[in-house]
Amino acid sequence: MRRTWVKRVLAVHGALFLLFIYAPIVMVVVYSFNSNPINMMIWSGFTFDWYWTIFGYPTQLNEQTLYVDSTDRLLAAVQNSLIVATSTTTISTVLGTMTALALYRYRFRAQRFYQGLLYMPMVMPDIVLGIALLVFFVSFGMALGLISIIIGHCTFLISYVFVVVSARLAGMDDTLEQASADLGANEWVTFRRITLPQILPGVIGGALLAFIISMDDLVITYFISGVDSTTLPVFIYGMLRRGVKPEINAIATIMLMLSFTIATLGLYFRRRH
Amino acid sequence: MSGEEEARNQQTPIAEVREAVKRFAATEGGVITALDGVSLKVQPREFVTLLGPSGCGKTTLLRVISGLEELDAGEVLIAGEPMTTVPPHRRPVNTVFQNYALFPHLSVGDNVGYGLDVAGVPRRQRNTRVGEVLERIGLGGFEPRRPDQLSGGQRQRVALARAIINRPSLLLLDEPLSALDRNLRQSMQLELKTLQHDLGISFLFVTHDQEEALTMSDRVAVLNKGRIEQVGTPEAHYHRPATRFVAEFIGDGALFSGRIEGPTEDPVLVTGDGLRLAVALGTTVNQVATLLLRPEHLEAAPEAPDAAFGVIEVRLKQSVFLGASRKFVCCLANGATVTAAPTGAGAQALSRVAPGELVRLAYRRDQPHLILGADDGT
């Protein structure tokens, strides 16, 4: 039997570990409701005002401390981020799934090599990818804007979708497709009625992952976004350079909730199948 | 060849494979020849079994017919039509897969109705037929269940129902009973045979279980290393195996390879280690051959055996009780083991022999089958 003090030490270790991970996030959420405009580390009462502020509503705090430069610019950044994220999610989900299917179904020369090439963008340092994309777009005389961000994001998000869908395909019983063909279904019907339902959790999971990463990407986007195509992370980064202001906490909390929802959705779909 | 068999050969076969060759690239490099010039015909309403050890090419042959595998050389015909360029979904055959391959996201009803759905059969007709087929295989009312809510035997039935609902002229079955326990397997064997008879279609059944093959088949094709060793009735395989491989694979028995030596009126097979075994009168001398001694050929030797018998002297190793009968495991002078399963008086005589004692066994010299030709060493 294990001695009690060992158990205690392990329990404390576990608690410290969780604290280490979650304390900063909990702090941000708590601070977003702190009405102290000067020092967010001193609690001076509960308020929703920071949330009102970021959406451009006048508040008591807002009159003295106008931190968000312009709500319009924030909303424009959110809109840009959503456009980029939905576009890249769609494109990379379709292309990533197709790639995964092709590599799963066919055996060809240098297959491992292609597989390796597909994993590469995930391990490549963001900063390198950012510089490379910038150089690429400039060399081809392409204007930086939403299009360049979408192309840039797709270059590595295809890999993420590919990996997630491939994992799902690896677990699929390949006699299912054969059984479908045997029963008279052509390739398209087999894909629609058998393959897609089988890999759907992977496709949805890959899409949600792509969406979150695209919404959240700062480094690569920073290099390849133009003047009018600021995304939310780039905008927040810009805000921070002029000091950490309490609205940041509110924005962070909203983004956290959004990610949380998406992750829960992802888990739900995975459970259901 | 029996009269029935001849009559069958006049018809166009349901499926015919001609000189089929299929090679696979082995994972460790090199090439595996799964089918090495296989030819086979399946006649209408015939139950044919492909029997062989794992890796002999039997499943590949099945997949070549269903179109899931393409041939490197040779030809596949279904109902006289060449099928080489026809994709699997346009071939008039259906398959019961070894792992059943039920669609896990579809209900039993949707699994069974899949073939009708993709063929565009109207909903009401489709539902009626699904109901009928499920009723036929003893799963009436199971439509809303999910495959993961079924037992192994029920899944097997659903796979069967799904494969016969399109009314194929030939049903391919890839070791469908291998995952079932012994009792269930035996009852399913009889059920499959009945189903095949009732549907009036041909079955091409793959198995590595010789008992299964002998029980169900009209004809058996024994495969080994991508080649067909012998095609024929179960009786022919048992009593007149064409090769040593077939003799070893089907039924029990001891095999002795050697040379037939004279005189002509008393031919004897002499093995490499000097064992002498009398063979049927009239056997051509001076040729190599293999003698197959089945347990039921061996009796306790009479006091004074006449020329119609061959006699061997053995040492009784073990007497094994089998319920209705008894078998006697014996050891020959050269160390080889033979098993005797005598009936009646012979059995009683042997029962009195204690293990370790010497005893003389006899067989009618025209009974054991003699495989002529060189021992192929397999």
XYZ file of C-alpha atoms in Angstrom:
651
model
C 0.000 0.000 0.000
C 1.177 3.428 -0.898
C 1.950 5.759 1.949
C -0.399 8.677 2.524
C 2.251 11.362 2.216
C 3.109 10.124 -1.283
C -0.517 10.509 -2.231
C -0.562 14.000 -0.744
C 2.513 15.086 -2.632
C 1.030 13.781 -5.845
C -2.250 15.593 -5.167
C -0.417 18.858 -4.557
C 1.626 18.303 -7.708
C -1.567 17.780 -9.702
C -3.154 20.906 -8.264
C -0.065 22.999 -8.991
C 0.049 21.715 -12.531
C -3.560 22.691 -13.219
C -3.017 26.058 -11.529
C 0.037 26.663 -13.713
C -1.996 26.047 -16.864
C -5.270 27.715 -15.989
C -4.414 30.535 -13.592
C -3.479 33.051 -16.341
C -6.668 32.319 -18.243
C -8.822 32.567 -15.149
C -7.091 35.864 -14.330
C -7.933 37.336 -17.717
C -11.564 36.352 -17.339
C -11.734 37.783 -13.817
C -9.988 41.030 -14.831
C -12.454 41.500 -17.680
C -15.124 42.097 -15.037
C -12.987 44.383 -12.837
C -14.191 47.972 -12.824
C -10.790 49.415 -11.871
C -9.649 51.358 -14.960
C -6.197 52.250 -13.713
C -4.827 49.052 -12.210
C -6.550 45.842 -13.285
C -4.757 43.911 -10.577
C -6.741 45.671 -7.836
C -10.371 44.587 -7.640
C -12.700 47.537 -7.320
C -16.063 46.023 -8.226
C -17.908 43.982 -10.824
C -18.738 45.484 -14.200
C -19.752 44.603 -17.749
C -18.468 47.973 -18.957
C -15.396 46.624 -20.768
C -17.669 44.489 -22.900
C -19.863 47.506 -23.653
C -16.766 49.526 -24.449
C -15.428 47.184 -27.083
C -18.756 47.201 -28.845
C -18.740 51.017 -28.866
C -21.399 51.719 -26.258
C -20.715 54.712 -24.009
C -20.120 53.807 -20.385
C -19.030 55.561 -17.232
C -15.501 54.276 -17.612
C -15.423 54.938 -21.289
C -15.823 58.700 -20.959
C -12.590 59.081 -19.054
C -10.623 56.297 -20.642
C -11.162 55.871 -24.322
C -8.887 52.909 -24.893
C -10.298 51.231 -27.930
C -9.110 53.539 -30.654
C -12.107 52.872 -32.739
C -14.833 50.316 -32.399
C -15.317 50.450 -36.136
C -11.745 49.338 -36.656
C -12.190 46.525 -34.142
C -15.356 45.340 -35.847
C -13.648 45.588 -39.236
C -10.833 43.414 -37.891
C -13.343 40.877 -36.576
C -15.065 40.876 -39.930
C -11.756 40.382 -41.752
C -10.860 37.547 -39.430
C -14.201 35.847 -40.043
C -13.882 36.224 -43.816
C -10.367 34.804 -43.739
C -11.257 31.987 -41.344
C -14.363 30.822 -43.196
C -12.644 31.002 -46.596
C -9.515 29.186 -45.472
C -11.564 26.621 -43.558
C -13.630 25.833 -46.645
C -10.681 25.686 -49.041
C -8.326 23.767 -46.778
C -11.021 21.322 -45.644
C -11.904 20.421 -49.224
C -8.288 20.225 -50.420
C -6.997 18.543 -47.259
C -9.725 15.891 -47.361
C -9.104 15.240 -51.055
C -5.379 14.896 -50.415
C -5.944 12.521 -47.524
C -8.271 10.382 -49.664
C -5.793 10.279 -52.533
C -2.897 9.247 -50.321
C -5.071 6.670 -48.556
C -6.477 5.086 -51.663
C -3.642 5.025 -54.134
C -0.177 3.581 -53.907
C 2.367 5.402 -56.003
C 6.035 6.167 -56.279
C 7.539 8.389 -53.596
C 4.328 8.262 -51.548
C 6.203 8.638 -48.268
C 7.982 11.641 -49.688
C 4.674 13.344 -50.519
C 3.402 12.510 -47.083
C 6.494 14.120 -45.601
C 5.967 17.219 -47.723
C 2.458 17.504 -46.317
C 3.638 17.335 -42.715
C 6.345 19.943 -43.317
C 4.255 23.137 -43.078
C 3.160 22.116 -39.581
C 6.679 21.903 -38.229
C 8.017 24.880 -40.170
C 8.588 27.915 -37.902
C 5.768 30.439 -38.415
C 8.225 33.233 -38.834
C 9.981 31.435 -41.693
C 6.683 30.697 -43.396
C 5.639 34.334 -42.905
C 8.834 35.703 -44.436
C 8.711 33.178 -47.289
C 5.115 34.037 -48.130
C 5.847 37.758 -47.993
C 8.824 37.366 -50.324
C 6.733 35.185 -52.607
C 3.816 37.621 -52.848
C 6.102 40.609 -53.363
C 8.150 38.811 -56.037
C 4.990 38.064 -57.962
C 3.781 41.598 -57.530
C 0.701 40.543 -55.656
C -1.008 43.141 -53.495
C -1.185 42.208 -49.824
C -4.725 41.913 -48.574
C -7.360 39.399 -47.599
C -6.561 37.242 -50.639
C -2.906 36.941 -49.708
C -3.844 36.072 -46.108
C -6.288 33.402 -47.288
C -3.674 31.879 -49.611
C -1.070 32.059 -46.854
C -3.289 30.376 -44.274
C -4.295 27.633 -46.708
C -0.668 26.674 -47.292
C -0.376 25.271 -43.805
C -3.997 24.606 -42.806
C -4.351 22.023 -45.603
C -1.719 20.050 -43.702
C -3.724 20.161 -40.472
C -6.908 18.976 -42.153
C -4.897 16.335 -44.014
C -3.484 14.963 -40.768
C -6.834 14.844 -38.960
C -8.723 13.274 -41.884
C -5.874 10.813 -42.534
C -6.081 9.613 -38.943
C -9.787 8.976 -39.372
C -9.246 7.210 -42.694
C -6.577 4.985 -41.182
C -9.195 3.726 -38.747
C -11.770 3.120 -41.463
C -12.490 -0.406 -42.590
C -11.579 -0.307 -46.283
C -13.840 -3.239 -47.070
C -16.790 -0.866 -46.540
C -16.062 0.889 -49.834
C -15.525 -2.456 -51.514
C -18.833 -3.728 -50.149
C -20.544 -0.616 -51.494
C -19.043 -1.141 -54.963
C -19.953 -4.804 -54.788
C -23.586 -3.842 -54.106
C -23.706 -1.729 -57.256
C -22.746 1.761 -56.113
C -20.400 3.743 -58.336
C -17.510 5.786 -56.930
C -19.522 8.928 -56.340
C -22.421 7.184 -54.605
C -19.936 5.235 -52.500
C -18.208 8.447 -51.476
C -21.431 10.227 -50.597
C -23.181 7.389 -48.786
C -20.324 5.439 -47.220
C -16.941 7.178 -47.210
C -18.055 10.694 -46.283
C -20.293 9.617 -43.378
C -17.424 7.473 -42.119
C -14.820 10.240 -42.210
C -17.208 13.087 -41.347
C -16.074 13.397 -37.710
C -12.518 13.792 -39.012
C -13.551 16.313 -41.643
C -15.509 18.378 -39.107
C -12.687 18.102 -36.591
C -10.171 19.218 -39.212
C -12.400 22.112 -40.262
C -12.876 23.339 -36.680
C -9.142 23.089 -36.050
C -8.443 25.029 -39.239
C -10.998 27.668 -38.233
C -9.502 28.158 -34.770
C -5.930 28.329 -36.049
C -6.878 30.737 -38.824
C -8.827 33.007 -36.437
C -5.920 32.976 -34.049
C -2.872 33.260 -36.277
C -0.714 36.311 -35.665
C 2.829 35.724 -36.875
C 2.192 34.660 -40.472
C -0.739 37.031 -40.892
C 1.348 39.909 -39.577
C 3.762 39.508 -42.484
C 1.239 39.134 -45.262
C -1.635 41.410 -44.278
C -2.020 44.722 -46.034
C -3.056 48.054 -44.575
C -6.790 47.484 -44.955
C -6.747 43.816 -44.101
C -5.993 43.822 -40.391
C -7.281 40.712 -38.693
C -8.312 40.491 -35.049
C -5.035 39.091 -33.691
C -3.029 41.726 -35.610
C -5.382 44.419 -34.326
C -5.020 43.251 -30.717
C -1.279 43.126 -31.100
C -1.384 46.697 -32.310
C -3.476 47.701 -29.314
C -1.049 46.061 -26.904
C 1.856 48.053 -28.233
C 0.175 51.100 -26.767
C -0.131 49.462 -23.357
C -2.199 46.719 -21.812
C -5.702 48.065 -21.417
C -8.658 46.392 -19.610
C -10.678 45.941 -22.822
C -8.074 43.413 -23.924
C -9.378 41.155 -21.167
C -12.908 41.411 -22.472
C -11.827 40.691 -26.039
C -9.708 37.756 -24.845
C -12.636 36.385 -22.843
C -14.958 36.549 -25.832
C -12.391 34.803 -28.036
C -11.928 32.201 -25.330
C -15.656 31.509 -25.220
C -15.718 31.199 -29.005
C -12.856 28.684 -29.026
C -14.506 26.826 -26.202
C -17.744 26.532 -28.132
C -15.953 25.297 -31.232
C -13.939 22.755 -29.264
C -17.109 21.495 -27.557
C -18.802 21.166 -30.932
C -15.803 19.199 -32.189
C -15.950 16.836 -29.222
C -19.675 16.431 -29.647
C -19.311 15.368 -33.272
C -16.540 12.961 -32.404
C -18.626 11.366 -29.653
C -21.679 11.029 -31.816
C -19.896 8.758 -34.273
C -17.405 -37.804 -64.736
C -21.008 -38.417 -63.723
C -23.959 -37.848 -66.021
C -25.137 -34.877 -63.993
C -21.769 -33.256 -64.207
C -21.642 -33.739 -67.943
C -25.079 -32.195 -68.352
C -23.873 -29.188 -66.379
C -20.855 -28.708 -68.572
C -23.092 -28.295 -71.600
C -24.520 -25.045 -70.161
C -22.858 -21.681 -70.187
C -21.059 -21.425 -66.865
C -22.228 -18.709 -64.464
C -18.636 -17.726 -63.982
C -15.493 -18.779 -65.678
C -11.903 -17.890 -64.913
C -9.305 -18.600 -67.588
C -5.593 -18.772 -66.909
C -5.829 -16.090 -64.235
C -2.544 -14.589 -63.095
C -2.308 -12.068 -60.263
C 0.860 -10.790 -58.663
C 1.290 -8.498 -55.695
C 4.309 -6.504 -54.675
C 5.435 -7.876 -51.346
C 5.977 -5.360 -48.569
C 9.544 -6.566 -48.039
C 10.232 -6.246 -51.767
C 9.839 -8.880 -54.416
C 6.667 -10.270 -55.916
C 4.043 -12.635 -54.544
C 2.184 -14.643 -57.159
C -1.275 -15.028 -55.677
C -2.780 -16.652 -58.759
C -0.539 -18.601 -61.074
C -2.610 -19.599 -64.089
C -5.890 -20.585 -62.434
C -8.828 -21.804 -64.498
C -12.217 -22.603 -62.994
C -15.843 -22.837 -64.036
C -18.886 -22.406 -61.822
C -22.066 -23.889 -63.258
C -25.620 -22.654 -62.613
C -27.053 -23.697 -59.227
C -23.729 -25.142 -58.199
C -22.064 -24.849 -54.792
C -18.333 -24.617 -55.408
C -15.812 -24.254 -52.602
C -12.303 -22.888 -52.884
C -10.311 -24.697 -50.254
C -6.740 -24.086 -49.241
C -4.406 -22.849 -46.556
C -4.096 -19.115 -45.889
C -2.164 -17.358 -48.604
C -3.013 -19.920 -51.268
C -4.833 -17.354 -53.425
C -8.425 -18.381 -52.752
C -9.588 -14.962 -51.574
C -7.746 -13.314 -54.466
C -9.601 -15.552 -56.907
C -12.890 -14.455 -55.345
C -11.930 -10.781 -55.575
C -10.887 -11.199 -59.170
C -14.390 -12.442 -59.972
C -16.104 -9.636 -58.031
C -13.809 -7.112 -59.722
C -12.178 -5.832 -56.547
C -8.867 -7.076 -57.893
C -7.622 -6.682 -61.452
C -5.955 -9.532 -63.271
C -2.400 -9.315 -64.582
C -3.200 -11.932 -67.200
C -6.094 -14.185 -68.063
C -9.789 -13.612 -68.256
C -12.946 -13.574 -66.155
C -16.336 -14.267 -67.713
C -19.676 -13.997 -65.965
C -22.613 -15.624 -67.748
C -20.448 -15.789 -70.849
C -19.650 -12.054 -70.825
C -16.026 -10.950 -70.529
C -15.659 -8.939 -67.331
C -12.061 -7.792 -67.477
C -12.936 -4.136 -68.106
C -16.199 -4.094 -66.128
C -15.926 -2.296 -62.765
C -17.148 -4.134 -59.642
C -20.355 -2.132 -59.328
C -21.553 -3.346 -62.729
C -20.853 -7.020 -62.174
C -23.883 -9.218 -61.490
C -22.307 -10.870 -58.463
C -22.438 -10.024 -54.759
C -20.074 -10.800 -51.946
C -20.349 -11.751 -48.291
C -17.148 -10.377 -46.805
C -15.111 -12.179 -44.213
C -15.487 -9.354 -41.683
C -19.072 -8.779 -42.982
C -18.248 -5.125 -43.831
C -21.605 -3.887 -42.541
C -21.953 -0.109 -42.828
C -21.714 0.986 -39.181
C -23.560 4.276 -39.713
C -26.598 2.614 -41.298
C -29.349 0.577 -39.674
C -29.862 -3.097 -40.492
C -32.697 -2.156 -42.847
C -30.558 0.412 -44.656
C -27.650 -2.016 -44.868
C -29.806 -4.694 -46.425
C -31.619 -2.201 -48.650
C -28.403 -0.538 -49.849
C -28.211 -2.487 -53.095
C -31.821 -1.624 -53.898
C -31.338 2.035 -52.947
C -28.400 2.547 -55.290
C -30.336 0.722 -58.007
C -33.192 3.227 -57.520
C -35.871 0.733 -56.481
C -38.981 2.607 -55.266
C -39.208 3.017 -51.502
C -42.249 0.876 -50.865
C -41.025 -2.028 -52.978
C -37.628 -1.713 -51.376
C -39.065 -1.889 -47.862
C -41.131 -4.952 -48.752
C -38.131 -6.770 -50.153
C -35.912 -5.841 -47.214
C -38.613 -7.192 -44.888
C -38.883 -10.414 -46.899
C -35.158 -11.072 -46.996
C -34.750 -10.368 -43.265
C -37.675 -12.687 -42.588
C -36.069 -15.368 -44.750
C -32.829 -15.340 -42.779
C -34.597 -15.245 -39.438
C -34.164 -11.571 -38.537
C -37.673 -10.297 -39.203
C -38.283 -6.868 -37.671
C -34.602 -6.107 -37.183
C -34.662 -3.140 -39.615
C -34.167 -0.326 -37.052
C -31.269 -1.988 -35.213
C -27.698 -0.841 -35.619
C -24.956 -3.292 -36.631
C -23.147 -2.754 -33.318
C -26.240 -3.958 -31.450
C -26.070 -7.382 -33.128
C -24.308 -10.581 -32.173
C -21.688 -12.111 -34.474
C -24.158 -14.604 -35.883
C -26.774 -11.917 -36.521
C -24.239 -9.712 -38.302
C -23.320 -12.641 -40.465
C -26.977 -13.044 -41.421
C -27.359 -9.348 -42.199
C -24.294 -9.511 -44.463
C -25.873 -12.477 -46.196
C -29.222 -10.726 -46.576
C -27.529 -7.632 -47.994
C -25.681 -9.736 -50.549
C -28.677 -11.750 -51.797
C -31.231 -8.951 -52.006
C -30.051 -7.958 -55.500
C -30.690 -11.542 -56.606
C -27.205 -12.125 -58.009
C -26.652 -15.125 -60.267
C -23.535 -15.898 -58.267
C -22.899 -15.253 -54.597
C -19.293 -15.033 -53.456
C -18.650 -15.913 -49.823
C -15.256 -15.155 -48.306
C -14.840 -17.343 -45.208
C -18.164 -16.066 -43.841
C -18.314 -18.587 -41.018
C -14.768 -18.292 -39.717
C -15.673 -15.821 -36.944
C -18.527 -17.931 -35.559
C -18.251 -20.522 -32.805
C -18.354 -24.201 -33.666
C -22.040 -24.932 -33.002
C -23.271 -21.875 -34.816
C -20.927 -22.627 -37.692
C -22.327 -26.090 -38.159
C -25.942 -24.951 -38.180
C -25.049 -22.100 -40.572
C -23.403 -24.594 -42.943
C -26.669 -26.447 -43.357
C -28.625 -23.209 -43.561
C -26.381 -21.844 -46.287
C -26.779 -25.022 -48.268
C -30.566 -24.807 -47.936
C -30.539 -21.128 -48.862
C -28.462 -21.824 -51.953
C -30.892 -24.535 -52.999
C -33.958 -22.356 -52.380
C -32.565 -19.335 -54.193
C -31.446 -21.496 -57.084
C -28.221 -19.522 -57.543
C -24.574 -20.506 -57.547
C -22.376 -20.093 -54.502
C -18.624 -19.745 -54.659
C -17.463 -20.281 -51.121
C -13.971 -19.710 -49.760
C -12.734 -21.575 -46.712
C -9.647 -23.106 -45.157
C -11.764 -25.621 -43.243
C -11.856 -28.945 -45.089
C -14.826 -30.190 -43.096
C -16.834 -27.158 -44.154
C -15.838 -27.712 -47.769
C -16.770 -31.388 -47.741
C -20.096 -30.774 -45.975
C -21.507 -28.131 -48.265
C -20.024 -28.363 -51.717
C -21.078 -29.884 -54.981
C -17.516 -29.417 -56.097
C -14.330 -28.421 -54.321
C -11.287 -26.753 -55.818
C -8.183 -27.167 -53.689
C -5.710 -24.335 -54.104
C -2.094 -24.288 -53.124
C 0.470 -21.588 -53.833
C -1.709 -19.904 -56.434
C -2.477 -23.067 -58.368
C -5.439 -25.401 -58.423
C -4.343 -28.829 -57.236
C -7.597 -30.629 -57.901
C -11.204 -29.859 -58.798
C -13.926 -32.366 -58.175
C -16.590 -33.708 -55.864
C -15.827 -33.962 -52.139
C -15.840 -37.762 -52.574
C -13.226 -37.601 -55.304
C -10.989 -35.435 -53.131
C -11.331 -37.788 -50.240
C -11.003 -41.108 -52.020
C -8.875 -40.183 -55.009
C -6.696 -37.171 -54.168
C -4.701 -36.110 -57.198
C -1.669 -34.849 -55.327
C 0.082 -35.420 -52.063
C -0.965 -31.905 -50.994
C -4.666 -32.713 -51.401
C -4.215 -36.024 -49.604
C -2.591 -34.261 -46.672
C -5.053 -31.387 -46.608
C -8.263 -33.409 -46.758
C -9.073 -36.091 -44.247
C -6.777 -38.131 -42.022
C -4.325 -40.693 -43.194
C -0.725 -41.672 -43.524
C 1.236 -41.100 -46.721
C 4.088 -43.269 -47.926
C 6.193 -42.234 -50.880
C 8.425 -44.676 -52.663
C 8.887 -46.859 -55.672
C 6.630 -49.631 -56.948
C 8.582 -52.829 -57.295
C 7.621 -56.178 -58.799
C 6.736 -58.905 -59.359
C 3.679 -57.824 -61.351
C 1.406 -60.300 -59.554
C 2.456 -58.869 -56.188
C 3.406 -55.197 -56.601
C 4.870 -53.548 -53.513
C 5.667 -49.924 -52.671
C 9.127 -49.683 -51.174
C 9.854 -46.503 -49.259
C 13.237 -44.894 -48.910
C 13.766 -46.468 -45.505
C 12.877 -49.962 -46.699
C 9.242 -50.232 -45.612
C 7.316 -52.585 -47.943
C 3.604 -51.964 -48.542
C 1.471 -54.116 -50.819
C -0.434 -52.111 -53.434
C -3.331 -52.990 -55.756
C -2.782 -55.827 -58.186
C -2.147 -54.611 -61.692
C -0.199 -51.517 -60.608
C 2.583 -50.818 -63.082
C 5.917 -51.538 -61.485
C 9.055 -49.414 -61.631
C 7.478 -46.048 -61.037
C 7.375 -43.624 -58.134
C 4.124 -43.306 -56.214
C 2.559 -42.256 -52.919
C 0.208 -44.511 -50.987
C -2.556 -42.997 -48.841
C -3.621 -45.206 -45.946
C -6.806 -43.846 -44.376
C -7.777 -44.982 -40.848
C -10.863 -46.794 -42.124
C -8.729 -48.920 -44.475
C -6.932 -50.611 -41.590
C -8.271 -53.630 -39.741
C -6.794 -56.089 -37.290
C -5.055 -58.632 -39.514
C -6.764 -62.025 -39.833
C -4.848 -65.144 -38.722
C -3.932 -66.107 -42.262
C -4.423 -63.134 -44.591
C -4.829 -64.000 -48.262
C -3.253 -62.257 -51.229
C -5.997 -59.613 -51.301
C -4.577 -58.023 -48.156
C -1.541 -55.993 -47.368
C -0.190 -56.487 -43.869
C 1.902 -54.156 -41.739
C 3.383 -54.770 -38.338
C 2.986 -51.892 -35.914
C 3.390 -51.069 -32.274
C 0.223 -49.728 -30.616
C 0.890 -46.309 -29.128
C -2.505 -45.165 -28.000
C -6.113 -46.182 -28.107
C -8.377 -43.135 -28.364
C -12.054 -43.228 -27.444
C -14.189 -41.182 -29.877
C -17.672 -41.907 -28.574
C -19.236 -44.016 -31.295
C -15.943 -45.587 -32.236
C -12.335 -45.885 -31.231
C -9.162 -45.124 -33.094
C -5.788 -46.714 -32.620
C -2.647 -44.690 -33.084
C 0.206 -46.976 -34.064
C 3.872 -46.693 -34.842
C 5.561 -48.364 -37.777
C 9.039 -49.871 -37.766
C 10.436 -46.763 -39.521
C 8.893 -44.465 -36.936
C 5.960 -43.277 -39.093
C 2.557 -43.041 -37.465
C -0.559 -44.704 -38.849
C -4.029 -44.518 -37.407
C -6.524 -47.345 -37.649
C -10.264 -46.932 -37.188
C -11.578 -50.434 -37.661
C -15.233 -51.381 -37.237
C -16.945 -54.306 -35.581
C -14.829 -57.341 -34.753
C -11.588 -55.625 -35.791
C -12.151 -52.923 -33.229
C -12.803 -55.453 -30.485
C -9.672 -57.388 -31.368
C -7.555 -54.254 -31.210
C -9.159 -53.086 -27.979
C -7.582 -56.068 -26.221
C -4.087 -54.988 -27.260
C -2.180 -53.065 -24.627
C -0.231 -49.943 -25.632
C 3.364 -50.828 -26.482
C 2.533 -54.288 -27.829
C 3.197 -55.344 -31.386
C 0.163 -55.954 -33.549
C -0.475 -56.786 -37.190
C -2.815 -54.584 -39.219
C -4.209 -55.402 -42.646
C -5.855 -53.467 -45.472
C -7.483 -54.607 -48.678
C -4.705 -53.822 -51.123
C -7.122 -52.341 -53.686
C -8.602 -49.879 -51.187
C -5.926 -47.278 -50.379
C -5.482 -44.682 -53.070
C -2.206 -44.589 -54.914
C -0.986 -41.216 -56.194
C 1.228 -41.950 -59.139
C 4.138 -39.756 -60.106
C 6.971 -38.029 -58.357
C 6.557 -36.833 -54.806
C 6.344 -33.079 -55.162
C 7.548 -32.670 -51.626
C 4.722 -30.461 -50.429
